[in-house]
Amino acid sequence: MAQSISKLSYLIQFSDSAFPVGTFSFSNGLETAAYEGLVHDAKSLEEYARSAALQGAYTDGVCALLAFRAAKKKKFDEIVRIDKALNMVKMNDEARLMLTRMGKKMAELIVRLFPSELSSRFLAEVNAENIPGCFPIVQGLAFAEAGLDERSLFASHQYGIVNMILGAALRIVRVSHYDTQEILYRLGAEADELYDKVKEMTLEEIHCFVPEMDIMASMHEKGNMRMFMS
């Protein structure tokens, strides 16, 4: 069944780079990759963005889907378990910082946009520092509260990862708007296949082995490249 126009507008709103959760503050490791010369043109940028989208699908994407399903069933304890598990698989401080800062901002917005006992309780636990409040978990909660489906959630998740990197690239890599839009178009076409690969995964099957990104994160944390927070 097709989404209503109202629900499609929610999807656009949640996926908009102007949605005030702070995505503009982060590059998802691109700043260091560009500084070290690993990403220097449109081709290397596309390879980097595709790798980030792929790794994100097998961790953040799976957890977002699981949180969405738990939220639909009002299983708060399960949402908390997924949230804590996702935070634990992130190997570097900057990755955790990015997810929790964006997650808290989005949780604050969702309580205002779709007030409910579930979202209010989640935000209260985040504010009390009892749970990390990772962004993909809040995405799952938000899409459930808005009445959207999980395919829309996964599309928004994948779009968000790639668009964050491409938005940062326009400031630090020799690429044009034409380049970034072509990359976004091509990677968007791969999202269906990724969804089919991860949609049945369990929490115990998530994996995030990306040593190169963890190394770059540690270099960024101690380096002089500070246009972005990650």
Short mmCIF file of C-alpha atoms in Angstrom, two decimals:
data_model
loop_
_atom_site.label_atom_id
_atom_site.label_comp_id
_atom_site.label_asym_id
_atom_site.label_seq_id
_atom_site.Cartn_x
_atom_site.Cartn_y
_atom_site.Cartn_z
CA MET A 1 0.00 0.00 0.00
CA ALA A 2 1.36 3.42 -0.95
CA GLN A 3 2.37 5.86 1.78
CA SER A 4 0.05 8.82 2.27
CA ILE A 5 1.30 12.25 1.24
CA SER A 6 1.52 13.24 4.92
CA LYS A 7 3.74 10.26 5.71
CA LEU A 8 5.91 10.91 2.68
CA SER A 9 6.35 14.47 3.93
CA TYR A 10 7.54 13.04 7.29
CA LEU A 11 10.06 10.89 5.43
CA ILE A 12 11.39 13.93 3.59
CA GLN A 13 11.50 15.95 6.83
CA PHE A 14 13.45 13.26 8.73
CA SER A 15 15.89 12.80 5.84
CA ASP A 16 16.49 16.48 5.12
CA SER A 17 20.04 17.64 5.82
CA ALA A 18 18.45 20.73 7.41
CA PHE A 19 16.66 18.59 10.01
CA PRO A 20 18.30 20.02 13.16
CA VAL A 21 20.16 17.03 14.60
CA GLY A 22 23.66 18.34 13.84
CA THR A 23 24.71 16.22 10.85
CA PHE A 24 26.58 19.23 9.42
CA SER A 25 29.03 18.98 12.33
CA PHE A 26 30.28 15.54 11.30
CA SER A 27 32.01 14.09 8.22
CA ASN A 28 31.94 10.41 9.23
CA GLY A 29 35.73 10.20 8.97
CA LEU A 30 36.00 11.96 5.62
CA GLU A 31 37.99 14.90 6.98
CA THR A 32 40.94 12.69 7.91
CA ALA A 33 40.61 10.61 4.75
CA ALA A 34 40.81 13.79 2.66
CA TYR A 35 43.67 15.22 4.74
CA GLU A 36 45.68 12.01 4.26
CA GLY A 37 44.97 11.97 0.52
CA LEU A 38 42.90 8.78 0.61
CA VAL A 39 39.89 10.65 -0.77
CA HIS A 40 40.88 13.24 -3.36
CA ASP A 41 38.42 13.10 -6.27
CA ALA A 42 34.94 11.93 -7.25
CA LYS A 43 35.99 8.30 -7.78
CA SER A 44 37.68 7.90 -4.39
CA LEU A 45 34.84 9.80 -2.73
CA GLU A 46 32.28 7.38 -4.17
CA GLU A 47 34.31 4.40 -2.96
CA TYR A 48 34.53 5.91 0.53
CA ALA A 49 30.80 6.73 0.69
CA ARG A 50 29.88 3.25 -0.55
CA SER A 51 32.07 1.63 2.11
CA ALA A 52 30.49 3.78 4.83
CA ALA A 53 26.98 2.94 3.61
CA LEU A 54 27.79 -0.77 3.51
CA GLN A 55 29.27 -0.87 7.00
CA GLY A 56 26.45 1.29 8.32
CA ALA A 57 23.86 -1.08 6.91
CA TYR A 58 25.28 -4.04 8.84
CA THR A 59 25.33 -2.20 12.16
CA ASP A 60 23.30 1.01 12.42
CA GLY A 61 20.84 -0.11 9.76
CA VAL A 62 20.09 -3.44 11.41
CA CYS A 63 19.71 -1.80 14.82
CA ALA A 64 17.40 0.86 13.40
CA LEU A 65 15.16 -1.84 11.93
CA LEU A 66 15.15 -3.84 15.16
CA ALA A 67 14.36 -0.73 17.21
CA PHE A 68 11.55 0.15 14.80
CA ARG A 69 9.97 -3.28 15.23
CA ALA A 70 10.36 -3.12 19.01
CA ALA A 71 8.80 0.36 19.08
CA LYS A 72 5.82 -0.85 17.05
CA LYS A 73 5.23 -3.46 19.76
CA LYS A 74 5.90 -0.94 22.60
CA LYS A 75 8.78 -3.09 23.90
CA PHE A 76 10.79 -0.43 25.71
CA ASP A 77 13.28 -2.82 27.34
CA GLU A 78 14.10 -4.29 23.93
CA ILE A 79 14.74 -0.81 22.51
CA VAL A 80 17.14 -0.15 25.40
CA ARG A 81 18.95 -3.46 24.80
CA ILE A 82 19.44 -2.62 21.12
CA ASP A 83 20.62 0.90 21.97
CA LYS A 84 23.27 -0.32 24.40
CA ALA A 85 24.45 -3.04 22.03
CA LEU A 86 24.96 -0.60 19.16
CA ASN A 87 26.95 1.77 21.34
CA MET A 88 29.20 -1.08 22.45
CA VAL A 89 30.19 -2.13 18.93
CA LYS A 90 31.49 1.33 18.08
CA MET A 91 35.25 1.11 18.48
CA ASN A 92 36.17 4.80 18.64
CA ASP A 93 35.05 7.73 20.76
CA GLU A 94 34.17 9.97 17.83
CA ALA A 95 31.74 7.42 16.37
CA ARG A 96 29.97 7.18 19.73
CA LEU A 97 29.98 10.96 20.08
CA MET A 98 28.40 11.39 16.66
CA LEU A 99 25.63 8.85 17.29
CA THR A 100 24.74 10.00 20.79
CA ARG A 101 24.75 13.74 20.08
CA MET A 102 22.59 13.33 17.00
CA GLY A 103 20.41 10.80 18.83
CA LYS A 104 19.67 13.11 21.73
CA LYS A 105 18.79 15.99 19.39
CA MET A 106 16.43 13.82 17.42
CA ALA A 107 14.83 12.39 20.58
CA GLU A 108 14.10 15.92 21.75
CA LEU A 109 12.44 16.70 18.42
CA ILE A 110 10.40 13.50 18.30
CA VAL A 111 8.92 14.15 21.74
CA ARG A 112 7.63 17.45 20.38
CA LEU A 113 6.49 16.17 16.98
CA PHE A 114 4.98 12.85 18.08
CA PRO A 115 4.49 13.01 21.86
CA SER A 116 3.98 9.58 23.40
CA GLU A 117 4.79 7.68 26.57
CA LEU A 118 7.42 5.64 24.71
CA SER A 119 9.33 8.58 23.23
CA SER A 120 9.11 10.60 26.45
CA ARG A 121 10.42 7.69 28.50
CA PHE A 122 13.29 7.15 26.06
CA LEU A 123 14.35 10.81 26.22
CA ALA A 124 14.11 10.79 30.02
CA GLU A 125 16.49 7.81 30.15
CA VAL A 126 18.89 9.55 27.78
CA ASN A 127 18.84 12.73 29.87
CA ALA A 128 19.46 10.68 33.01
CA GLU A 129 22.45 9.11 31.21
CA ASN A 130 21.05 5.64 31.78
CA ILE A 131 21.20 4.82 28.07
CA PRO A 132 23.34 6.21 25.23
CA GLY A 133 20.47 7.20 22.91
CA CYS A 134 22.12 6.29 19.60
CA PHE A 135 20.80 8.07 16.52
CA PRO A 136 19.74 4.94 14.55
CA ILE A 137 17.68 3.76 17.53
CA VAL A 138 15.88 7.10 17.71
CA GLN A 139 15.36 6.92 13.95
CA GLY A 140 13.60 3.59 14.44
CA LEU A 141 11.49 5.05 17.23
CA ALA A 142 10.64 8.14 15.17
CA PHE A 143 9.56 6.21 12.10
CA ALA A 144 7.39 3.93 14.22
CA GLU A 145 5.75 6.91 15.94
CA ALA A 146 5.18 8.62 12.58
CA GLY A 147 3.48 5.56 11.11
CA LEU A 148 6.09 5.07 8.40
CA ASP A 149 7.28 1.65 7.21
CA GLU A 150 10.66 0.05 7.76
CA ARG A 151 11.74 0.27 4.12
CA SER A 152 11.35 4.05 4.39
CA LEU A 153 13.41 3.93 7.58
CA PHE A 154 16.23 2.04 5.88
CA ALA A 155 16.15 4.40 2.90
CA SER A 156 16.43 7.40 5.21
CA HIS A 157 19.25 5.75 7.15
CA GLN A 158 21.28 5.02 4.02
CA TYR A 159 20.57 8.45 2.55
CA GLY A 160 21.69 10.10 5.78
CA ILE A 161 25.06 8.35 5.84
CA VAL A 162 25.88 9.12 2.23
CA ASN A 163 24.51 12.66 2.26
CA MET A 164 26.50 13.54 5.39
CA ILE A 165 29.72 12.49 3.67
CA LEU A 166 28.89 14.20 0.38
CA GLY A 167 27.89 17.41 2.13
CA ALA A 168 31.24 17.47 3.91
CA ALA A 169 33.05 16.60 0.68
CA LEU A 170 31.89 19.80 -0.99
CA ARG A 171 33.97 21.69 1.58
CA ILE A 172 37.11 19.55 1.67
CA VAL A 173 37.43 17.51 -1.55
CA ARG A 174 37.84 18.67 -5.17
CA VAL A 175 34.35 17.71 -6.33
CA SER A 176 31.34 19.58 -7.67
CA HIS A 177 27.63 19.45 -6.91
CA TYR A 178 27.24 17.46 -10.13
CA ASP A 179 29.71 14.86 -8.83
CA THR A 180 28.02 14.50 -5.46
CA GLN A 181 24.52 14.22 -6.93
CA GLU A 182 25.65 11.54 -9.37
CA ILE A 183 27.22 9.60 -6.48
CA LEU A 184 24.08 9.99 -4.39
CA TYR A 185 21.96 8.71 -7.28
CA ARG A 186 24.13 5.65 -7.88
CA LEU A 187 24.39 4.69 -4.22
CA GLY A 188 20.66 5.20 -3.75
CA ALA A 189 20.08 2.58 -6.44
CA GLU A 190 21.98 0.05 -4.30
CA ALA A 191 19.85 0.48 -1.17
CA ASP A 192 17.23 -2.13 -2.12
CA GLU A 193 19.84 -4.87 -2.38
CA LEU A 194 21.38 -3.84 0.94
CA TYR A 195 18.00 -3.88 2.67
CA ASP A 196 17.33 -7.40 1.40
CA LYS A 197 20.69 -8.53 2.82
CA VAL A 198 20.22 -7.11 6.33
CA LYS A 199 16.46 -7.15 6.97
CA GLU A 200 16.49 -10.61 8.62
CA MET A 201 19.65 -10.07 10.68
CA THR A 202 19.51 -10.34 14.46
CA LEU A 203 21.22 -8.16 17.05
CA GLU A 204 23.82 -10.89 17.58
CA GLU A 205 24.75 -10.79 13.89
CA ILE A 206 25.65 -7.10 13.60
CA HIS A 207 29.30 -6.45 12.81
CA CYS A 208 31.42 -3.37 12.38
CA PHE A 209 34.99 -4.31 11.46
CA VAL A 210 36.35 -1.17 9.81
CA PRO A 211 39.91 -0.74 11.16
CA GLU A 212 40.81 1.92 8.60
CA MET A 213 37.99 4.17 9.78
CA ASP A 214 38.90 3.58 13.42
CA ILE A 215 42.52 4.51 12.70
CA MET A 216 41.41 7.66 10.90
CA ALA A 217 39.14 8.53 13.82
CA SER A 218 42.05 8.26 16.26
CA MET A 219 44.17 10.43 13.97
CA HIS A 220 41.38 13.00 13.76
CA GLU A 221 40.93 13.07 17.52
CA LYS A 222 44.60 13.96 18.04
CA GLY A 223 45.24 15.85 14.82
CA ASN A 224 44.89 19.42 13.61
CA MET A 225 42.00 18.83 11.19
CA ARG A 226 39.01 20.13 13.14
CA MET A 227 36.51 21.52 10.64
CA PHE A 228 34.25 18.62 11.69
CA MET A 229 33.75 16.77 14.96
CA SER A 230 34.46 13.41 13.30
#
